[in-house]
Amino acid sequence: MTTIEGANIETLTANFAGEVIQPQEAGFDTARQIWNGHVQRRPALIARCRGAADVMAAVRFCRDNDLPASVRGGGHAVAGHAICDGGVVIDLSAMTGSRVDPLARTIQLQGGCLTAHLDRESQAFGLATTGGIVSHTGMGGLTLGGGLGHLMRKLGLAIDRLRSCDVVTADGEFVVASELEHPELYWALRGGGGNFGIVTSFTFELQPLGPTVLAGMVAWPMDKAPKVLRFLREFMAEAPDEVGMMANLRLAPSLPIVPEELHGKPIVALIVTYAGPADDGRDVLGPIRQLGSPALDALTTKPYVAHQKMFDAAYPHGRHYYWKAHKLGPLSDEIIDVVVEHAEQVTSPLSAIPIFCLGGAVARTPEESTAFPYRDACHDLNVVASWLPEEVGDADRHIGWVRKLFSALEPYSRGVYVNFTGDDAAERVRQAYTDVQWARLTALKARYDPTNFFRMNANIPPG
Ligand code: FAD
């Protein structure tokens, strides 16, 4: 009999279609790695599920044996919530099946699907909905926290098109959550993170888009950053919903798309997506080009799927990452000065300050309809430090840069997007929600997970 903490593993493996991976097995060390190489944990067991039946079996195994558990979707949470020390990882990474219904314009995604799966399958039918801006991000964690993306101003957050979820609850039961069934759970799943159950399948509504879009990056040397960020503020205040925009401040990466003479130089970039006919987009986006001589102009028509992968190479698996974030109101001149000053002090060529523009459909959706807060915030700003595993001795320097900019922006903060919390998740989760949402979420946690079984996350305690 093989046991962990006295639990007989055969009671799980006897009724399990996926893989049960133990520490002594080849492949265990690979299976416990997540996106952020800075987080290294050793679970006692990895239960790599194939479907809802495996997920129910894994939850019941943990419950019966009083074992702590974590749930792994795409493994992107920077704090490493997907992996626990000494417990069971309920791993959804093999659950990547999907099905588009082109007539109903919906897609079903299994709980371990990545943004890449959503885009590939829905674009085969000329359809889309909001996914993340890096295609290897899990749709599970991304959606449950809200889901920002290039299309959000037109189509809303990922949760705004989420129609129903298949959920395995903390006691190992299977329920469907939608407007008609378990509507309170459905509300909590749309913004409350992984606190309320394991979603084995998501159903999203899709809209026509592409297959090509007018999209890409325009970049200038950093000395133009104040001008470019003021432009972004004015332009996005009036822009139609079709315009998705982000700014990004960093040292130019050595990627093929970036001219060689720019590599390693400080730049400010606008990343633009026009979710409508390209001809209209060229007119609407004309003012960007009037900003004057960019160092790089890669705004062009291209496959939406390719656009969705444009950041993939900049955020590879296994590098070390540390980040902090704020939601912000309009980019005031003071905020711009603070951001530019700290961008110039960046400590690593791999670090960056991405700034998402919210607004449009995100802001119009009533706040009480989901658990996603502060929909009227204009921006989400991330301070992302990244360095190579062999530079481990420099970690404090890079982390220090993040903390310094984060602190300098605190006076302007409008809370935090729960999916952009890092090792500060425990202390900042409360700031992620309004008082009304927090009261409702903690009450629902008490109803659906009174023992806080799902606690390896930005944790909402039972009220
Ligand atoms: P995981 O670490 O696997 O999971 C994160 C949390 O969700 C864990 O608590 C886990 O238990 C829970 N969880 C995951 N799947 C399920 C499920 N099926 N059922 C129940 N619980 C589940 N966010 C955006 O909104 N937009 C972006 O464009 C964006 N870009 C990003 C780019 C990068 C490179 C990274 C690292 C993150 C990005 N994020 C973005 C943040 C992202 O949304 C969060 O990191 C999110 O937690 C990732 O989900 P995951 O499934 O990959 O992560």
GROMACS .gro file of N, CA and C and ligand atoms in nm, residues 34-36 70-83 90 92 110-115 130-150 157-158 166 189 193-202 246 311-312 314-316 321 323 356 372 382 417-421 454-458, ligand 1:
model
  296
   34ILE      N    1   0.578   2.549  -1.261
   34ILE     CA    2   0.474   2.638  -1.315
   34ILE      C    3   0.542   2.749  -1.393
   35TRP      N    4   0.462   2.844  -1.438
   35TRP     CA    5   0.517   2.951  -1.523
   35TRP      C    6   0.628   3.028  -1.452
   36ASN      N    7   0.608   3.062  -1.325
   36ASN     CA    8   0.705   3.142  -1.253
   36ASN      C    9   0.812   3.054  -1.190
   70SER      N   10  -0.420   2.215  -0.391
   70SER     CA   11  -0.420   2.334  -0.477
   70SER      C   12  -0.479   2.291  -0.610
   71VAL      N   13  -0.526   2.390  -0.687
   71VAL     CA   14  -0.586   2.361  -0.818
   71VAL      C   15  -0.502   2.429  -0.923
   72ARG      N   16  -0.460   2.350  -1.022
   72ARG     CA   17  -0.377   2.406  -1.128
   72ARG      C   18  -0.457   2.417  -1.257
   73GLY      N   19  -0.464   2.539  -1.310
   73GLY     CA   20  -0.520   2.558  -1.443
   73GLY      C   21  -0.404   2.573  -1.539
   74GLY      N   22  -0.379   2.698  -1.584
   74GLY     CA   23  -0.266   2.723  -1.672
   74GLY      C   24  -0.135   2.743  -1.596
   75GLY      N   25  -0.140   2.748  -1.463
   75GLY     CA   26  -0.018   2.762  -1.383
   75GLY      C   27   0.046   2.899  -1.390
   76HIS      N   28  -0.031   3.001  -1.424
   76HIS     CA   29   0.027   3.134  -1.445
   76HIS      C   30   0.023   3.226  -1.323
   77ALA      N   31  -0.054   3.193  -1.222
   77ALA     CA   32  -0.062   3.286  -1.107
   77ALA      C   33   0.079   3.312  -1.057
   78VAL      N   34   0.120   3.438  -1.055
   78VAL     CA   35   0.261   3.470  -1.028
   78VAL      C   36   0.301   3.426  -0.888
   79ALA      N   37   0.204   3.420  -0.795
   79ALA     CA   38   0.234   3.376  -0.658
   79ALA      C   39   0.248   3.224  -0.649
   80GLY      N   40   0.215   3.155  -0.756
   80GLY     CA   41   0.231   3.009  -0.756
   80GLY      C   42   0.119   2.935  -0.687
   81HIS      N   43  -0.002   2.992  -0.690
   81HIS     CA   44  -0.114   2.928  -0.620
   81HIS      C   45  -0.147   2.789  -0.673
   82ALA      N   46  -0.102   2.758  -0.794
   82ALA     CA   47  -0.136   2.629  -0.854
   82ALA      C   48  -0.069   2.512  -0.783
   83ILE      N   49   0.040   2.540  -0.711
   83ILE     CA   50   0.118   2.430  -0.652
   83ILE      C   51   0.127   2.449  -0.500
   90ILE      N   52  -0.445   1.931  -0.769
   90ILE     CA   53  -0.551   1.885  -0.859
   90ILE      C   54  -0.525   1.959  -0.990
   92LEU      N   55  -0.540   2.044  -1.375
   92LEU     CA   56  -0.634   2.042  -1.488
   92LEU      C   57  -0.563   2.057  -1.622
  110GLN      N   58  -1.283   2.312  -2.156
  110GLN     CA   59  -1.253   2.239  -2.031
  110GLN      C   60  -1.168   2.327  -1.939
  111GLY      N   61  -1.169   2.296  -1.812
  111GLY     CA   62  -1.111   2.386  -1.710
  111GLY      C   63  -0.963   2.412  -1.721
  112GLY      N   64  -0.889   2.331  -1.800
  112GLY     CA   65  -0.745   2.354  -1.812
  112GLY      C   66  -0.706   2.423  -1.941
  113CYS      N   67  -0.804   2.470  -2.017
  113CYS     CA   68  -0.773   2.534  -2.146
  113CYS      C   69  -0.694   2.663  -2.126
  114LEU      N   70  -0.612   2.694  -2.223
  114LEU     CA   71  -0.536   2.819  -2.224
  114LEU      C   72  -0.606   2.917  -2.319
  115THR      N   73  -0.562   3.043  -2.316
  115THR     CA   74  -0.614   3.140  -2.411
  115THR      C   75  -0.593   3.091  -2.555
  130THR      N   76  -1.319   3.761  -2.537
  130THR     CA   77  -1.200   3.813  -2.470
  130THR      C   78  -1.122   3.702  -2.400
  131GLY      N   79  -0.994   3.690  -2.435
  131GLY     CA   80  -0.901   3.604  -2.362
  131GLY      C   81  -0.785   3.691  -2.318
  132GLY      N   82  -0.679   3.631  -2.267
  132GLY     CA   83  -0.565   3.710  -2.219
  132GLY      C   84  -0.476   3.757  -2.333
  133ILE      N   85  -0.377   3.838  -2.299
  133ILE     CA   86  -0.287   3.893  -2.402
  133ILE      C   87  -0.162   3.806  -2.420
  134VAL      N   88  -0.151   3.699  -2.341
  134VAL     CA   89  -0.043   3.601  -2.361
  134VAL      C   90  -0.113   3.467  -2.380
  135SER      N   91  -0.083   3.400  -2.491
  135SER     CA   92  -0.171   3.288  -2.528
  135SER      C   93  -0.152   3.166  -2.438
  136HIS      N   94  -0.041   3.160  -2.361
  136HIS     CA   95  -0.027   3.044  -2.272
  136HIS      C   96  -0.082   3.069  -2.131
  137THR      N   97  -0.163   3.172  -2.113
  137THR     CA   98  -0.229   3.194  -1.983
  137THR      C   99  -0.354   3.107  -1.974
  138GLY      N  100  -0.377   3.049  -1.856
  138GLY     CA  101  -0.494   2.962  -1.839
  138GLY      C  102  -0.624   3.041  -1.842
  139MET      N  103  -0.722   2.990  -1.916
  139MET     CA  104  -0.853   3.055  -1.916
  139MET      C  105  -0.924   3.033  -1.782
  140GLY      N  106  -0.883   2.930  -1.707
  140GLY     CA  107  -0.947   2.902  -1.578
  140GLY      C  108  -0.926   3.016  -1.481
  141GLY      N  109  -0.801   3.036  -1.440
  141GLY     CA  110  -0.771   3.143  -1.345
  141GLY      C  111  -0.805   3.280  -1.401
  142LEU      N  112  -0.774   3.300  -1.527
  142LEU     CA  113  -0.799   3.430  -1.589
  142LEU      C  114  -0.947   3.466  -1.582
  143THR      N  115  -1.033   3.372  -1.618
  143THR     CA  116  -1.176   3.400  -1.621
  143THR      C  117  -1.231   3.420  -1.479
  144LEU      N  118  -1.191   3.333  -1.388
  144LEU     CA  119  -1.250   3.340  -1.254
  144LEU      C  120  -1.215   3.472  -1.183
  145GLY      N  121  -1.104   3.534  -1.222
  145GLY     CA  122  -1.071   3.665  -1.165
  145GLY      C  123  -1.134   3.781  -1.240
  146GLY      N  124  -1.180   3.759  -1.361
  146GLY     CA  125  -1.241   3.865  -1.443
  146GLY      C  126  -1.207   3.850  -1.590
  147GLY      N  127  -1.076   3.858  -1.622
  147GLY     CA  128  -1.033   3.835  -1.759
  147GLY      C  129  -1.023   3.961  -1.844
  148LEU      N  130  -0.907   4.028  -1.837
  148LEU     CA  131  -0.881   4.143  -1.923
  148LEU      C  132  -0.819   4.093  -2.054
  149GLY      N  133  -0.841   4.166  -2.161
  149GLY     CA  134  -0.778   4.130  -2.288
  149GLY      C  135  -0.796   4.238  -2.391
  150HIS      N  136  -0.736   4.217  -2.508
  150HIS     CA  137  -0.739   4.318  -2.614
  150HIS      C  138  -0.882   4.353  -2.658
  157LEU      N  139  -1.525   4.196  -2.030
  157LEU     CA  140  -1.428   4.104  -1.971
  157LEU      C  141  -1.465   3.961  -2.011
  158ALA      N  142  -1.373   3.868  -1.989
  158ALA     CA  143  -1.405   3.728  -2.017
  158ALA      C  144  -1.534   3.688  -1.945
  166ASP      N  145  -1.957   2.433  -1.536
  166ASP     CA  146  -1.970   2.306  -1.464
  166ASP      C  147  -1.873   2.313  -1.348
  189LEU      N  148  -1.846   3.319  -0.906
  189LEU     CA  149  -1.741   3.268  -0.994
  189LEU      C  150  -1.692   3.375  -1.091
  193GLY      N  151  -1.250   3.451  -0.818
  193GLY     CA  152  -1.132   3.364  -0.826
  193GLY      C  153  -1.166   3.218  -0.800
  194GLY      N  154  -1.063   3.141  -0.763
  194GLY     CA  155  -1.080   2.997  -0.746
  194GLY      C  156  -1.134   2.958  -0.610
  195ASN      N  157  -1.207   3.048  -0.544
  195ASN     CA  158  -1.251   3.025  -0.406
  195ASN      C  159  -1.373   2.936  -0.391
  196PHE      N  160  -1.448   2.915  -0.500
  196PHE     CA  161  -1.583   2.859  -0.482
  196PHE      C  162  -1.602   2.720  -0.541
  197GLY      N  163  -1.501   2.669  -0.609
  197GLY     CA  164  -1.515   2.536  -0.666
  197GLY      C  165  -1.419   2.522  -0.782
  198ILE      N  166  -1.414   2.402  -0.838
  198ILE     CA  167  -1.328   2.377  -0.954
  198ILE      C  168  -1.416   2.374  -1.078
  199VAL      N  169  -1.391   2.465  -1.168
  199VAL     CA  170  -1.471   2.470  -1.290
  199VAL      C  171  -1.412   2.371  -1.389
  200THR      N  172  -1.490   2.269  -1.421
  200THR     CA  173  -1.439   2.168  -1.514
  200THR      C  174  -1.472   2.204  -1.658
  201SER      N  175  -1.571   2.293  -1.676
  201SER     CA  176  -1.603   2.338  -1.812
  201SER      C  177  -1.668   2.476  -1.807
  202PHE      N  178  -1.621   2.564  -1.895
  202PHE     CA  179  -1.675   2.700  -1.907
  202PHE      C  180  -1.751   2.708  -2.040
  246MET      N  181  -0.306   4.929  -2.504
  246MET     CA  182  -0.220   4.917  -2.387
  246MET      C  183  -0.097   5.001  -2.412
  311PHE      N  184   0.294   3.866  -2.729
  311PHE     CA  185   0.372   3.880  -2.606
  311PHE      C  186   0.428   3.746  -2.556
  312ASP      N  187   0.394   3.636  -2.623
  312ASP     CA  188   0.432   3.504  -2.569
  312ASP      C  189   0.583   3.493  -2.544
  314ALA      N  190   0.794   3.720  -2.484
  314ALA     CA  191   0.844   3.811  -2.380
  314ALA      C  192   0.819   3.756  -2.239
  315TYR      N  193   0.729   3.659  -2.228
  315TYR     CA  194   0.695   3.604  -2.094
  315TYR      C  195   0.705   3.452  -2.093
  316PRO      N  196   0.825   3.397  -2.121
  316PRO     CA  197   0.835   3.251  -2.129
  316PRO      C  198   0.822   3.182  -1.992
  321TYR      N  199   0.992   3.570  -1.195
  321TYR     CA  200   0.905   3.688  -1.207
  321TYR      C  201   0.860   3.734  -1.069
  323TRP      N  202   0.574   4.056  -0.939
  323TRP     CA  203   0.502   4.175  -0.983
  323TRP      C  204   0.404   4.224  -0.879
  356PHE      N  205  -0.290   4.857  -1.900
  356PHE     CA  206  -0.411   4.823  -1.977
  356PHE      C  207  -0.507   4.941  -1.973
  372PHE      N  208  -1.671   4.134  -1.011
  372PHE     CA  209  -1.555   4.210  -1.057
  372PHE      C  210  -1.575   4.357  -1.018
  382ASN      N  211   0.063   4.725  -1.423
  382ASN     CA  212   0.143   4.618  -1.362
  382ASN      C  213   0.289   4.660  -1.357
  417TYR      N  214  -0.663   4.448  -0.927
  417TYR     CA  215  -0.728   4.336  -0.997
  417TYR      C  216  -0.676   4.208  -0.931
  418VAL      N  217  -0.768   4.125  -0.886
  418VAL     CA  218  -0.728   4.011  -0.803
  418VAL      C  219  -0.629   3.920  -0.877
  419ASN      N  220  -0.639   3.911  -1.008
  419ASN     CA  221  -0.548   3.826  -1.084
  419ASN      C  222  -0.409   3.886  -1.099
  420PHE      N  223  -0.393   4.011  -1.062
  420PHE     CA  224  -0.260   4.071  -1.069
  420PHE      C  225  -0.198   4.087  -0.930
  421THR      N  226  -0.258   4.023  -0.829
  421THR     CA  227  -0.190   4.017  -0.700
  421THR      C  228  -0.079   3.911  -0.710
  454PHE      N  229  -1.075   2.537  -0.062
  454PHE     CA  230  -1.006   2.607  -0.171
  454PHE      C  231  -0.939   2.732  -0.113
  455ARG      N  232  -0.818   2.716  -0.065
  455ARG     CA  233  -0.752   2.831   0.000
  455ARG      C  234  -0.618   2.867  -0.063
  456MET      N  235  -0.570   2.783  -0.160
  456MET     CA  236  -0.446   2.820  -0.231
  456MET      C  237  -0.485   2.913  -0.345
  457ASN      N  238  -0.513   3.037  -0.309
  457ASN     CA  239  -0.560   3.136  -0.407
  457ASN      C  240  -0.557   3.272  -0.340
  458ALA      N  241  -0.603   3.376  -0.407
  458ALA     CA  242  -0.624   3.504  -0.340
  458ALA      C  243  -0.746   3.478  -0.253
  464FAD     P1  244  -0.317   2.903  -1.218
  464FAD     O1  245  -0.196   2.946  -1.144
  464FAD     O2  246  -0.324   2.763  -1.264
  464FAD     O3  247  -0.447   2.935  -1.137
  464FAD     C1  248  -0.469   3.059  -1.078
  464FAD     C2  249  -0.576   3.046  -0.970
  464FAD     O4  250  -0.699   3.007  -1.031
  464FAD     C3  251  -0.541   2.940  -0.868
  464FAD     O5  252  -0.589   2.978  -0.743
  464FAD     C4  253  -0.616   2.818  -0.920
  464FAD     O6  254  -0.646   2.734  -0.816
  464FAD     C5  255  -0.740   2.880  -0.983
  464FAD     N1  256  -0.791   2.806  -1.099
  464FAD     C6  257  -0.732   2.791  -1.221
  464FAD     N2  258  -0.812   2.721  -1.302
  464FAD     C7  259  -0.924   2.690  -1.231
  464FAD     C8  260  -1.044   2.620  -1.260
  464FAD     N3  261  -1.067   2.567  -1.380
  464FAD     N4  262  -1.137   2.611  -1.162
  464FAD     C9  263  -1.116   2.666  -1.039
  464FAD     N5  264  -1.005   2.732  -1.006
  464FAD    C10  265  -0.910   2.745  -1.101
  464FAD     N6  266  -0.486   3.832  -1.669
  464FAD    C11  267  -0.576   3.894  -1.744
  464FAD     O7  268  -0.689   3.917  -1.701
  464FAD     N7  269  -0.547   3.935  -1.871
  464FAD    C12  270  -0.425   3.914  -1.926
  464FAD     O8  271  -0.404   3.951  -2.039
  464FAD    C13  272  -0.327   3.848  -1.848
  464FAD     N8  273  -0.205   3.824  -1.898
  464FAD    C14  274  -0.115   3.752  -1.824
  464FAD    C15  275   0.008   3.720  -1.879
  464FAD    C16  276   0.100   3.646  -1.808
  464FAD    C17  277   0.233   3.614  -1.868
  464FAD    C18  278   0.064   3.602  -1.679
  464FAD    C19  279   0.162   3.523  -1.599
  464FAD    C20  280  -0.057   3.632  -1.623
  464FAD    C21  281  -0.148   3.708  -1.694
  464FAD     N9  282  -0.271   3.742  -1.641
  464FAD    C22  283  -0.362   3.807  -1.718
  464FAD    C23  284  -0.305   3.706  -1.504
  464FAD    C24  285  -0.380   3.577  -1.503
  464FAD     O9  286  -0.516   3.602  -1.526
  464FAD    C25  287  -0.366   3.507  -1.367
  464FAD    O10  288  -0.230   3.477  -1.345
  464FAD    C26  289  -0.449   3.380  -1.361
  464FAD    O11  290  -0.448   3.335  -1.228
  464FAD    C27  291  -0.393   3.275  -1.453
  464FAD    O12  292  -0.474   3.162  -1.451
  464FAD     P2  293  -0.409   3.018  -1.471
  464FAD    O13  294  -0.520   2.921  -1.479
  464FAD    O14  295  -0.307   3.022  -1.578
  464FAD    O15  296  -0.326   3.007  -1.338
   0.00000   0.00000   0.00000
